[in-house]
Coordinates of C-alpha atoms (C1' of nucleotides) in Angstrom, one line a residue:
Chain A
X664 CA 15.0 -29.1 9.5
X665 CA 12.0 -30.2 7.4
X666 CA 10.8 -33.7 7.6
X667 CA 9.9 -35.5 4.2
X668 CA 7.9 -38.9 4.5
X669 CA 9.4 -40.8 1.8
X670 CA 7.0 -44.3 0.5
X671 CA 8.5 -45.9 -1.8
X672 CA 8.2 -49.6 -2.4
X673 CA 11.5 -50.3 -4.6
X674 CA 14.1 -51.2 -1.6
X675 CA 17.2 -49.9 -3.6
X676 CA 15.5 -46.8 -4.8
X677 CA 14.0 -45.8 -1.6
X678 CA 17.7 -46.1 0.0
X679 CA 19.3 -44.0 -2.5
X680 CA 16.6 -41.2 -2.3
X681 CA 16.3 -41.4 1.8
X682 CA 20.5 -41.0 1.9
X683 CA 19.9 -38.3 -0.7
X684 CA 17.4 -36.3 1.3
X685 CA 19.3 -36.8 4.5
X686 CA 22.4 -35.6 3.1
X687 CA 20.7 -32.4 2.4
X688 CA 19.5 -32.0 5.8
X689 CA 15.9 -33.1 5.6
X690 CA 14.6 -35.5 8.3
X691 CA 13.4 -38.5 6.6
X692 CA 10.4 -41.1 7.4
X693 CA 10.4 -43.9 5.4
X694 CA 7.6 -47.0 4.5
X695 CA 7.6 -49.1 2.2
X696 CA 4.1 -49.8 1.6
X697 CA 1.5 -47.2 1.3
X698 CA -0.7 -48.5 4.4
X699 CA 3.0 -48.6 6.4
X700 CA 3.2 -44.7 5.0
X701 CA -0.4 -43.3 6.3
X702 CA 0.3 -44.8 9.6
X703 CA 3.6 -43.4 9.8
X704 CA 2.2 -39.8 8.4
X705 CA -0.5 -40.0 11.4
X706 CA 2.3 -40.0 13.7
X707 CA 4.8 -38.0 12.4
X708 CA 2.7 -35.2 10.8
X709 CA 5.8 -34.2 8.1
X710 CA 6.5 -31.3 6.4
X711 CA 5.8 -32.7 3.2
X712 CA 4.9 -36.3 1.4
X713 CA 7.1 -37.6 -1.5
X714 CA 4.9 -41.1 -2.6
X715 CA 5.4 -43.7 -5.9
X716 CA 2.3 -43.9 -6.7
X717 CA 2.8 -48.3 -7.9
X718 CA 3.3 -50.0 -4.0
X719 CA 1.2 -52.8 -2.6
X720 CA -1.6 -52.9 -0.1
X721 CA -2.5 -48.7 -0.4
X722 CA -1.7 -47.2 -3.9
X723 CA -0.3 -43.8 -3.9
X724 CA -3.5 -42.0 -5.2
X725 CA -5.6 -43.9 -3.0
X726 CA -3.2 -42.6 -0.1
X727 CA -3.6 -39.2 -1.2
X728 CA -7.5 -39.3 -1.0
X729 CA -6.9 -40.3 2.6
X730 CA -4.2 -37.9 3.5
X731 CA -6.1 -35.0 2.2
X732 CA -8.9 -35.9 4.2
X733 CA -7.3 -35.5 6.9
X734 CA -4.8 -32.9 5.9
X735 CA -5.8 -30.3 3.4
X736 CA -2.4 -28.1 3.9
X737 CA 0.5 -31.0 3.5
X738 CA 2.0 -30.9 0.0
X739 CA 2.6 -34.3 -2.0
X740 CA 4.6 -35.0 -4.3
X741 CA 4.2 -38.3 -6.3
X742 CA 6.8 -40.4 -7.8
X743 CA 6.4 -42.5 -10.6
X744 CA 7.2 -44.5 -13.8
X745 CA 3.8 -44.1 -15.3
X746 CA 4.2 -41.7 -17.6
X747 CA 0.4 -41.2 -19.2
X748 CA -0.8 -37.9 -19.1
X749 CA -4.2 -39.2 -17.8
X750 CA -2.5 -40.2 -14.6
X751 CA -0.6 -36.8 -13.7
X752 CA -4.0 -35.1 -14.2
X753 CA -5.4 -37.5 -11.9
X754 CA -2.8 -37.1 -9.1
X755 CA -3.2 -33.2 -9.1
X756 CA -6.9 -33.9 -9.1
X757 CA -6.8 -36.0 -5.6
X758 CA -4.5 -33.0 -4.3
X759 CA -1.3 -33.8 -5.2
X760 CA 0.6 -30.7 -5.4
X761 CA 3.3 -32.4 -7.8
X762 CA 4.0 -35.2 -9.8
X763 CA 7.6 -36.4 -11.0
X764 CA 8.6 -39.0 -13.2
X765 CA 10.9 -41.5 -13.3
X766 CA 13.4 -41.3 -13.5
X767 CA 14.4 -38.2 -12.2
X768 CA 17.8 -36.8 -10.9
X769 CA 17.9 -36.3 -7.5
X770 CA 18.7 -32.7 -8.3
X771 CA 15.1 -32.4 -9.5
X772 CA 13.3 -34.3 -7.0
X773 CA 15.2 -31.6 -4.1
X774 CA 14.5 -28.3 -5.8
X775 CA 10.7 -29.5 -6.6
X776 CA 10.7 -30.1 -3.0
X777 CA 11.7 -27.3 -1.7
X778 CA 9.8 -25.2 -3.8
X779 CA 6.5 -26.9 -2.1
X780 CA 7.7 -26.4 1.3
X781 CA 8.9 -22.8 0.1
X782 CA 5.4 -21.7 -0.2
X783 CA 3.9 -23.3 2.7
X784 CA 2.1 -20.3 4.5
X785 CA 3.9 -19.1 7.7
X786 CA 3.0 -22.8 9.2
X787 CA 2.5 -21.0 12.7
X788 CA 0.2 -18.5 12.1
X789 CA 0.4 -17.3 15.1
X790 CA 3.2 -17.7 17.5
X791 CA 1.9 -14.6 19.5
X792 CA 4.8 -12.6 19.4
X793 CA 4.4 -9.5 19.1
X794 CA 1.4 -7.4 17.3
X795 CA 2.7 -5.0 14.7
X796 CA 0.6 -1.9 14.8
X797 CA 1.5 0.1 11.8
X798 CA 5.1 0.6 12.5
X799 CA 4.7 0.1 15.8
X800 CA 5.2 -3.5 17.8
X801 CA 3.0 -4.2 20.1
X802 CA 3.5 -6.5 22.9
X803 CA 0.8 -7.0 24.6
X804 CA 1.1 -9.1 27.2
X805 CA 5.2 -7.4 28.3
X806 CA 2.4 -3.9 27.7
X807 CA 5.5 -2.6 25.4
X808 CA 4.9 -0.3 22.3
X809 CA 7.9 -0.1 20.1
X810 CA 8.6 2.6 17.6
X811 CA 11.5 1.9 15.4
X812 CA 14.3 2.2 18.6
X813 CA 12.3 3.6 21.4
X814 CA 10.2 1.4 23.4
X815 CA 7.6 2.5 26.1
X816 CA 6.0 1.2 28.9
X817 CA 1.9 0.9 28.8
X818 CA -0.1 1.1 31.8
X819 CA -2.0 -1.6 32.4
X820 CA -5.2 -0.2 31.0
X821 CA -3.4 1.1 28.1
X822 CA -2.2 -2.4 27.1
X823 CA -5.8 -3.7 27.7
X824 CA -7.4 -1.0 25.8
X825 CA -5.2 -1.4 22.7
X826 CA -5.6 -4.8 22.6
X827 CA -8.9 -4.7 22.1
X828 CA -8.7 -1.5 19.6
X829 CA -6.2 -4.1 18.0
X830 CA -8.6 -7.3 18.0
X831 CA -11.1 -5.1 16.2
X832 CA -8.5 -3.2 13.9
X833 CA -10.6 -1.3 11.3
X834 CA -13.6 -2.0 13.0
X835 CA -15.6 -0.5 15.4
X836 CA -14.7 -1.3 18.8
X837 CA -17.7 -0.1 21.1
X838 CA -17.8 1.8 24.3
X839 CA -20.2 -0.2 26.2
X840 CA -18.0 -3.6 25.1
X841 CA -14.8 -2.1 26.8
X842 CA -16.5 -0.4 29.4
X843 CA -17.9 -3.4 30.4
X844 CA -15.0 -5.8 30.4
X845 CA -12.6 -3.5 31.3
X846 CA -14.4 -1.1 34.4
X847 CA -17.2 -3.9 34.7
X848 CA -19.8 -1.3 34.0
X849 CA -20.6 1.4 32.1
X850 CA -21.7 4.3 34.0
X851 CA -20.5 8.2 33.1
X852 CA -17.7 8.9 34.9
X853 CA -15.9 5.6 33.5
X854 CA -17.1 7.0 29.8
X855 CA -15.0 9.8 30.3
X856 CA -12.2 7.7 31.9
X857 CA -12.0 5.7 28.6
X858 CA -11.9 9.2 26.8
X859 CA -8.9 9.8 29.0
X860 CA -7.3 6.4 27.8
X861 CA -7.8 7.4 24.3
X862 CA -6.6 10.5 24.4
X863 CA -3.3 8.7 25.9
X864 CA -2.9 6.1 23.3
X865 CA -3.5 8.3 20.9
X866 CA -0.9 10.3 22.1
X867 CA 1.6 6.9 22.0
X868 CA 1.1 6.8 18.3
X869 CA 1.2 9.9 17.1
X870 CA 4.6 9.2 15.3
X871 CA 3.6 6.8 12.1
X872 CA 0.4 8.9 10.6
X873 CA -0.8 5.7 8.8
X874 CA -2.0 5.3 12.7
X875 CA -5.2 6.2 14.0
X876 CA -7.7 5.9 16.5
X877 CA -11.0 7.5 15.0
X878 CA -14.4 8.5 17.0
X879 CA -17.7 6.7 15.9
X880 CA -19.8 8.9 17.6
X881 CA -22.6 7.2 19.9
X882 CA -21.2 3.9 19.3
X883 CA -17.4 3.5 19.8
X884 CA -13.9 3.7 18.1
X885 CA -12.2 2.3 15.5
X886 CA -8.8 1.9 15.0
X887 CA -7.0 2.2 11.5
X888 CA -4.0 0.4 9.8
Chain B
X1036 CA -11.5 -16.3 -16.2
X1037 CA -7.7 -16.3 -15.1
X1038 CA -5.1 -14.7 -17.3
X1039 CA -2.2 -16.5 -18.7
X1040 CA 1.1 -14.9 -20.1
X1041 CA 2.1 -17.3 -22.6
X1042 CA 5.8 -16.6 -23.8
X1043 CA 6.8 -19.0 -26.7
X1044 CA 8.9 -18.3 -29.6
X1045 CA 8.2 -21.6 -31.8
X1046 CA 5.1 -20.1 -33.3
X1047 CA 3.4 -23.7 -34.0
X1048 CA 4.0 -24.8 -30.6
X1049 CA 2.7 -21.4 -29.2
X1050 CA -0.7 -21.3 -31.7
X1051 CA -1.4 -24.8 -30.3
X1052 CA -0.7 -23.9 -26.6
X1053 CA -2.6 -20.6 -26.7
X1054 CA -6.0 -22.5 -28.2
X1055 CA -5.9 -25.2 -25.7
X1056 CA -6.2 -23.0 -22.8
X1057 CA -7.9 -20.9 -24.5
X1058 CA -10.5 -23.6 -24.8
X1059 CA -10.4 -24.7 -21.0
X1060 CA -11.5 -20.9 -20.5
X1061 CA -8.3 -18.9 -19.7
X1062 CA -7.5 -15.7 -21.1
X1063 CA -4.8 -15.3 -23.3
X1064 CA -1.7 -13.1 -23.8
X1065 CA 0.7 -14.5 -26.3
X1066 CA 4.2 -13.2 -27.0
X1067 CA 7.1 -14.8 -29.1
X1068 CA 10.1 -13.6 -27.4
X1069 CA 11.2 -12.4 -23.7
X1070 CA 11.1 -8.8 -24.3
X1071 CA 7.7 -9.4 -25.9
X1072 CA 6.9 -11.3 -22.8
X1073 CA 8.3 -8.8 -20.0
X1074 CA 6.5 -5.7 -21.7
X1075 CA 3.0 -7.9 -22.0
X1076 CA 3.6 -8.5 -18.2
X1077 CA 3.7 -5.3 -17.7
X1078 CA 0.9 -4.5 -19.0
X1079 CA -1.3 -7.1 -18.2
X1080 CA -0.3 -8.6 -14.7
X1081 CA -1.1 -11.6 -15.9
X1082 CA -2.2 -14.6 -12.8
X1083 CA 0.6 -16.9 -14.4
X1084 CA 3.6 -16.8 -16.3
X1085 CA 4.1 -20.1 -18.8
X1086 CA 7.4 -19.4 -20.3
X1087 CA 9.8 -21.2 -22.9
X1088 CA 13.5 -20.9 -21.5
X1089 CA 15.3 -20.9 -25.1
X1090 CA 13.9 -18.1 -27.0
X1091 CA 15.3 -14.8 -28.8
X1092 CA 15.9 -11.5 -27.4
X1093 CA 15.6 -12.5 -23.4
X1094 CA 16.0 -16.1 -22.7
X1095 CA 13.4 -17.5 -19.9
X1096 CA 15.4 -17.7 -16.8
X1097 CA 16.0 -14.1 -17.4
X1098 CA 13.0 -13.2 -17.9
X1099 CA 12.1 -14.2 -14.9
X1100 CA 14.8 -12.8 -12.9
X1101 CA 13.6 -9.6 -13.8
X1102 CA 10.1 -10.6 -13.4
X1103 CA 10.1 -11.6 -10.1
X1104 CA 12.1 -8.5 -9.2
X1105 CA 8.9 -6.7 -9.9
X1106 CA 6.5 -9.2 -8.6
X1107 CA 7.2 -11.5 -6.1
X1108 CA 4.1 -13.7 -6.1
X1109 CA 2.7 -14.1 -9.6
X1110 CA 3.5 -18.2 -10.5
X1111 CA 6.1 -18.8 -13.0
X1112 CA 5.9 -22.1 -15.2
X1113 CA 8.7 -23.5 -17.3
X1114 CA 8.5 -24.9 -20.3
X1115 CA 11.5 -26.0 -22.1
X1116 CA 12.9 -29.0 -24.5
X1117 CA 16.4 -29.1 -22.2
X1118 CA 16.2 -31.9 -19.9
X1119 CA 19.3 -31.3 -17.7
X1120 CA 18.8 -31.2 -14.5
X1121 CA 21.2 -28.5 -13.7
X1122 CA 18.5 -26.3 -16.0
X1123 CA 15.9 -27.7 -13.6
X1124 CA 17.2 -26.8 -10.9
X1125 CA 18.1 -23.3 -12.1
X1126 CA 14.8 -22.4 -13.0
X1127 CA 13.7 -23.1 -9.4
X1128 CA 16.4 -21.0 -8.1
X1129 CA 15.4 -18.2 -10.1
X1130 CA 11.8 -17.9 -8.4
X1131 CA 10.1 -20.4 -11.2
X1132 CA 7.2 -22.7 -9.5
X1133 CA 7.6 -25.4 -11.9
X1134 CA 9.1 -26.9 -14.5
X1135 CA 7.8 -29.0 -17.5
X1136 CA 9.8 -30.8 -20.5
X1137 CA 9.1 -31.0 -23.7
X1138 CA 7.3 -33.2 -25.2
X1139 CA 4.2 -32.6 -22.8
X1140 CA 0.7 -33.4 -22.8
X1141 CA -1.8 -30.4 -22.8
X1142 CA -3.6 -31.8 -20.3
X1143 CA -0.5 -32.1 -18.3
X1144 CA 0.5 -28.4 -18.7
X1145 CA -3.3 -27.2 -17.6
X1146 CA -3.3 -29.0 -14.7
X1147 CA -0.3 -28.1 -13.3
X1148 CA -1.6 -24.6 -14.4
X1149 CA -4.5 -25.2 -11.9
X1150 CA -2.4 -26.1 -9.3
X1151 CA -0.2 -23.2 -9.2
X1152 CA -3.5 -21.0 -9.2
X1153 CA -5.3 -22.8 -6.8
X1154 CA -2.7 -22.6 -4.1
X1155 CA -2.0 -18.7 -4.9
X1156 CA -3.2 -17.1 -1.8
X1157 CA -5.5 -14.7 -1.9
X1158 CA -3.2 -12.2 -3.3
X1159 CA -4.7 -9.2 -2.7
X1160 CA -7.2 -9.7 0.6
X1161 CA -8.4 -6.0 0.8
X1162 CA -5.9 -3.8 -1.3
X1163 CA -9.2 -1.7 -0.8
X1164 CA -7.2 1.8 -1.9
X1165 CA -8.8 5.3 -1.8
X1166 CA -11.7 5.4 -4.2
X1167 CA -11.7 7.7 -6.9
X1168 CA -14.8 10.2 -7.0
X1169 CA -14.2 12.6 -10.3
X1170 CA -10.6 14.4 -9.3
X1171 CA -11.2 13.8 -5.9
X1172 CA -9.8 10.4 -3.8
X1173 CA -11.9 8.8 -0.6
X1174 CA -10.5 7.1 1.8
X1175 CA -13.5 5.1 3.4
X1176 CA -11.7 3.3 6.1
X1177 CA -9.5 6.6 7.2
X1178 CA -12.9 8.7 6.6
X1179 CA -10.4 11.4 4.3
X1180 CA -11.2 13.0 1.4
X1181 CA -8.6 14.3 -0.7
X1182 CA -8.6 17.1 -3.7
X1183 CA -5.0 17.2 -5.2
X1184 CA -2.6 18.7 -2.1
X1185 CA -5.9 19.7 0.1
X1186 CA -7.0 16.8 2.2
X1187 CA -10.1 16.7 4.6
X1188 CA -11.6 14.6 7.4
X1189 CA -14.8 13.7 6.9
X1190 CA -16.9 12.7 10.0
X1191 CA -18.6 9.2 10.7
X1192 CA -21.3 10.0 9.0
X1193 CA -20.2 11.6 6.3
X1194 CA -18.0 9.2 5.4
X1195 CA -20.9 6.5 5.6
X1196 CA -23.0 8.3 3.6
X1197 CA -20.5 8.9 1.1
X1198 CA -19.6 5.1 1.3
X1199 CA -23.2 4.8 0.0
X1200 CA -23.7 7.3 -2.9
X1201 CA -20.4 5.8 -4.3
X1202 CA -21.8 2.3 -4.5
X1203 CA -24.7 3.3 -6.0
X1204 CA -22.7 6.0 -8.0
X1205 CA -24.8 6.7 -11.4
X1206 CA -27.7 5.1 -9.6
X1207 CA -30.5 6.0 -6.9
X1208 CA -29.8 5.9 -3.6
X1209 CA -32.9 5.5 -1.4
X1210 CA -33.3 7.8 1.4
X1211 CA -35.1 5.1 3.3
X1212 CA -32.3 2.7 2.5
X1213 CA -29.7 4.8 4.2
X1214 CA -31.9 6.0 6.7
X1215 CA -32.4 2.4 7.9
X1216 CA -29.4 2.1 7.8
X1217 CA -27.2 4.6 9.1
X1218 CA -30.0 5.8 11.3
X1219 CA -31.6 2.7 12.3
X1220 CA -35.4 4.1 11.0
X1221 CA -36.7 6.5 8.6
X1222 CA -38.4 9.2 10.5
X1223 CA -39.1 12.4 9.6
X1224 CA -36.2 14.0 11.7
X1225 CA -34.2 11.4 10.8
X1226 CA -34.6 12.5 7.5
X1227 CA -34.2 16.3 7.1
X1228 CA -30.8 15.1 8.9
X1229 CA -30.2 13.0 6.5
X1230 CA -30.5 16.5 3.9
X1231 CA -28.4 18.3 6.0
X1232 CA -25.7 15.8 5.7
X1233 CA -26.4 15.9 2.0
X1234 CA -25.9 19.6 2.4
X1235 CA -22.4 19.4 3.6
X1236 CA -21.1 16.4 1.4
X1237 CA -22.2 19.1 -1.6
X1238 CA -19.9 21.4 0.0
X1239 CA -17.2 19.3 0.2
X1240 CA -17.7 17.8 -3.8
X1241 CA -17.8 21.4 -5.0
X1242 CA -14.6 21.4 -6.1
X1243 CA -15.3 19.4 -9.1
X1244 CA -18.1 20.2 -11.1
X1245 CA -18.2 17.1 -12.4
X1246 CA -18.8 15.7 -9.4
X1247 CA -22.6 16.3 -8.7
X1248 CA -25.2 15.0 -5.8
X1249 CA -28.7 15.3 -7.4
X1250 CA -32.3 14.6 -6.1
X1251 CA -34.6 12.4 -7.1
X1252 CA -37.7 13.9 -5.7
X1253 CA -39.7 11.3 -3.4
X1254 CA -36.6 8.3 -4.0
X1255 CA -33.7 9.4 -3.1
X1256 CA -30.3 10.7 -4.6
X1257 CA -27.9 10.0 -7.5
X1258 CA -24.1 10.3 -7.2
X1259 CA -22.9 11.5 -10.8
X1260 CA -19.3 11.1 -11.7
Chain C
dA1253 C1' -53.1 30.2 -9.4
dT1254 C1' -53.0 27.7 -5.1
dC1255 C1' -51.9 24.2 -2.1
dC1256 C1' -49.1 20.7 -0.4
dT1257 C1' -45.2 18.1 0.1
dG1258 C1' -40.4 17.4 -0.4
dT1259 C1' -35.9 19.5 -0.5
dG1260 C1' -31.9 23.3 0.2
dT1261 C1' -29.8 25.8 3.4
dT1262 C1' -28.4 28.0 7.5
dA1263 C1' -28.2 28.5 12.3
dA1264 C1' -29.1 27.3 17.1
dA1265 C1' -29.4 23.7 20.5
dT1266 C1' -27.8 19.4 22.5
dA1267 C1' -25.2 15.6 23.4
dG1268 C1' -20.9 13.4 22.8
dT1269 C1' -15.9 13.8 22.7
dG1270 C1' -10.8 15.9 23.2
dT1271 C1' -7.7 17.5 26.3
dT1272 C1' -5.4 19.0 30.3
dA1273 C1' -4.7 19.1 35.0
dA1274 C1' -5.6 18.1 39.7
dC1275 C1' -6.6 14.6 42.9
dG1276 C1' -6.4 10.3 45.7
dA1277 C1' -5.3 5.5 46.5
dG1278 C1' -1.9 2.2 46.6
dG1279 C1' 3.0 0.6 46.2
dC1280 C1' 7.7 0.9 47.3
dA1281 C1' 12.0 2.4 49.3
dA1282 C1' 14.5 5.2 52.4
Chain D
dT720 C1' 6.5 6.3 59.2
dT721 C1' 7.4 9.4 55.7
dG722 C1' 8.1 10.7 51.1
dC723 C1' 7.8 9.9 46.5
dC724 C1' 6.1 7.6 42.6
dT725 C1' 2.6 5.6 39.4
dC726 C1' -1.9 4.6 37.9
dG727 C1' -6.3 5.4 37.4
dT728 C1' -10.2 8.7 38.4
dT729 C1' -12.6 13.0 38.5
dA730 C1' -13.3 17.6 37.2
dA731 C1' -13.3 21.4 34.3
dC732 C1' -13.4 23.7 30.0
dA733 C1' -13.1 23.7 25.0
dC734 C1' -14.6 21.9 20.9
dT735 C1' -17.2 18.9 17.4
dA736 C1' -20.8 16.0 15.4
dT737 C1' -25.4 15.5 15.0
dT738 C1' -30.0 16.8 15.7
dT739 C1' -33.6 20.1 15.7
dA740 C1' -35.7 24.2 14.2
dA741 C1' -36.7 27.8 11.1
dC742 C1' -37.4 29.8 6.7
dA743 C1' -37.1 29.7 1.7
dC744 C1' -37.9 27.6 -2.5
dA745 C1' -39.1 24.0 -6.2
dG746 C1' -42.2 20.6 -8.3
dG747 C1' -46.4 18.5 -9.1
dA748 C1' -51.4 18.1 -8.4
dT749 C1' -56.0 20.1 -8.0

DNA sequence: ATCCTGTGTTAAATAGTGTTAACGAGGCAA
DNA sequence: TTGCCTCGTTAACACTATTTAACACAGGAT
């Protein structure tokens, strides 16, 4: 359920467009003023800002300046009767993302925001589930590697090893880094242990082509989406 | 310079539009109906979409309906005389980004132009596909060189080398450029390596006589495509 | 022409890697 | 304890990438 802060300094207005939104499921925050409105965005961090841009003490634009230096990602969307061209340019300028006049059907004012919070990036960019690997998932911390239906265990080193491959994906990851963080030194037996590892995880993804683990020789391995 | 598809089919209207951005330094493409427009967007992949919903042939909304079944992200902008909201609201269902009335103010349309761009991700981080060298395609990352069916794998340095030549393709590549570079100094070892490699990359080009590695005695070498 | 340097090419030498299998330590259950 | 299992290591052998060496030739300068 995305929440909308709503500031809006016309009483009867602001009622009708708060039961509007909440009748559609959003979770609104409402201020009247637009001082009441910045404090109340501070706490609530919303999904999105609907804001008249005519209200006492904080003017809409001037809220926007503030709001967008504190939060470049939140979309706005002012609300107003001015109607002069000069002033919609000036509301994109200070990062509004859209501007609606007055008056507008309640219709419009949903779909316009939807379509903001519709192409908010993946707003957690990363909830660590798991790392997709090709066609593979990768799950690092359970050490699973999934392939379509069949899943396999990794040994520990396996999991540890990929990771890494993974953190430097179409990079070089090198042989003394691992070595070091994952055998603590980097003496030549524990080279060719590593070798042994690749061999094995190379082995885990032989089935999606697109898939590789390739030599840098000297330096290290790289591995390829 | 971004790239507008402008679909309008009151030519007036359109001539106006077109100059105005063309003035604020966007390029271009005009067409005066929807099948017009789909066939331009075909063609052109324009970064936006500004569209008139009435017109001939292919109305707007299903032009883009078809549009956004071929491409998911380019931003698609309304523009239309109808005021209902039930239009509005259509035109956001069908994958539009916005959606201004007529009569607007130029500056209106080109900022909400702006926006739309500005927040377009960037589309294509690294689409970074096989290069092509003559008839033959080189994968940099994946270190494969393909001739028609036959593909190869190139080693590290091969690849890296390669890598190089094509960059500078139709220009001089210095030898102690790539020396320092892949070899970390330019000694003379170093550098009848560095021929040997040269050597083999000749072998694997020959299948295209077009494709040619020549010397530049005392500098370097050329790439010719 | 003659010399000198830079390059083309091939082959041998070396060091780095791929792969498989055997081994040994530790965990866990019977 | 014993037996069995898993994980990670070590060993052995094959193979590959890169370097080094060797010889041949091309181009420019004296």
């Amino acid at each position: 359920m995305p929440t909308v802060l709503l500031i809006e300094d016309e009483p009867s207005l602001g009622l009708i467009v708060k039961d509007s939104l909440e009748s559609r499921g959003f979770a609104v925050q409402f201020a009247s003023d637009g001082e009441a409105g910045l404090q109340l965005f501070r706490q609530q961090c919303p999904d999105i800002v609907v804001a008249d841009v005519m209200m006492p003490k904080l003017d809409g634009f001037s809220l926007a300046e503030q709001i967008r230096r504190e939060n470049a990602a939140v979309p706005i969307l002012f609300l107003t009767a001015r109607s002069q061209p000069a002033d919609v340019v000036r509301g994109f300028e200070l990062g509004g993302n859209d501007y609606l006049k007055k008056p507008f059907s309640m219709d419009e004012l949903i779909v316009r925001i939807k379509a903001q919070l519709s192409r908010q990036p993946a707003a957690a960019p990363a909830p660590v589930g798991p790392l997709a690997i090709g066609r593979y998932q990768f799950d690092h911390p359970k050490q699973k590697l999934r392939f379509g239906a069949q899943e396999e265990t990794l040994t520990n080193r396996e999991a540890e090893l990929l990771k890494r491959l993974y953190d430097q994906r179409n990079q070089v990851l090198e042989r003394n880094a691992v070595l070091k963080e994952l055998w603590g030194d980097d003496s030549f037996f524990n080279g060719r242990s590593l070798d042994v590892f690749i061999t094995r995880l190379r082995r885990c993804l032989k089935d999606d082509p697109q898939v590789q683990i390739v030599n840098v020789r000297g330096i290290g391995y790289k591995l390829i989406l």
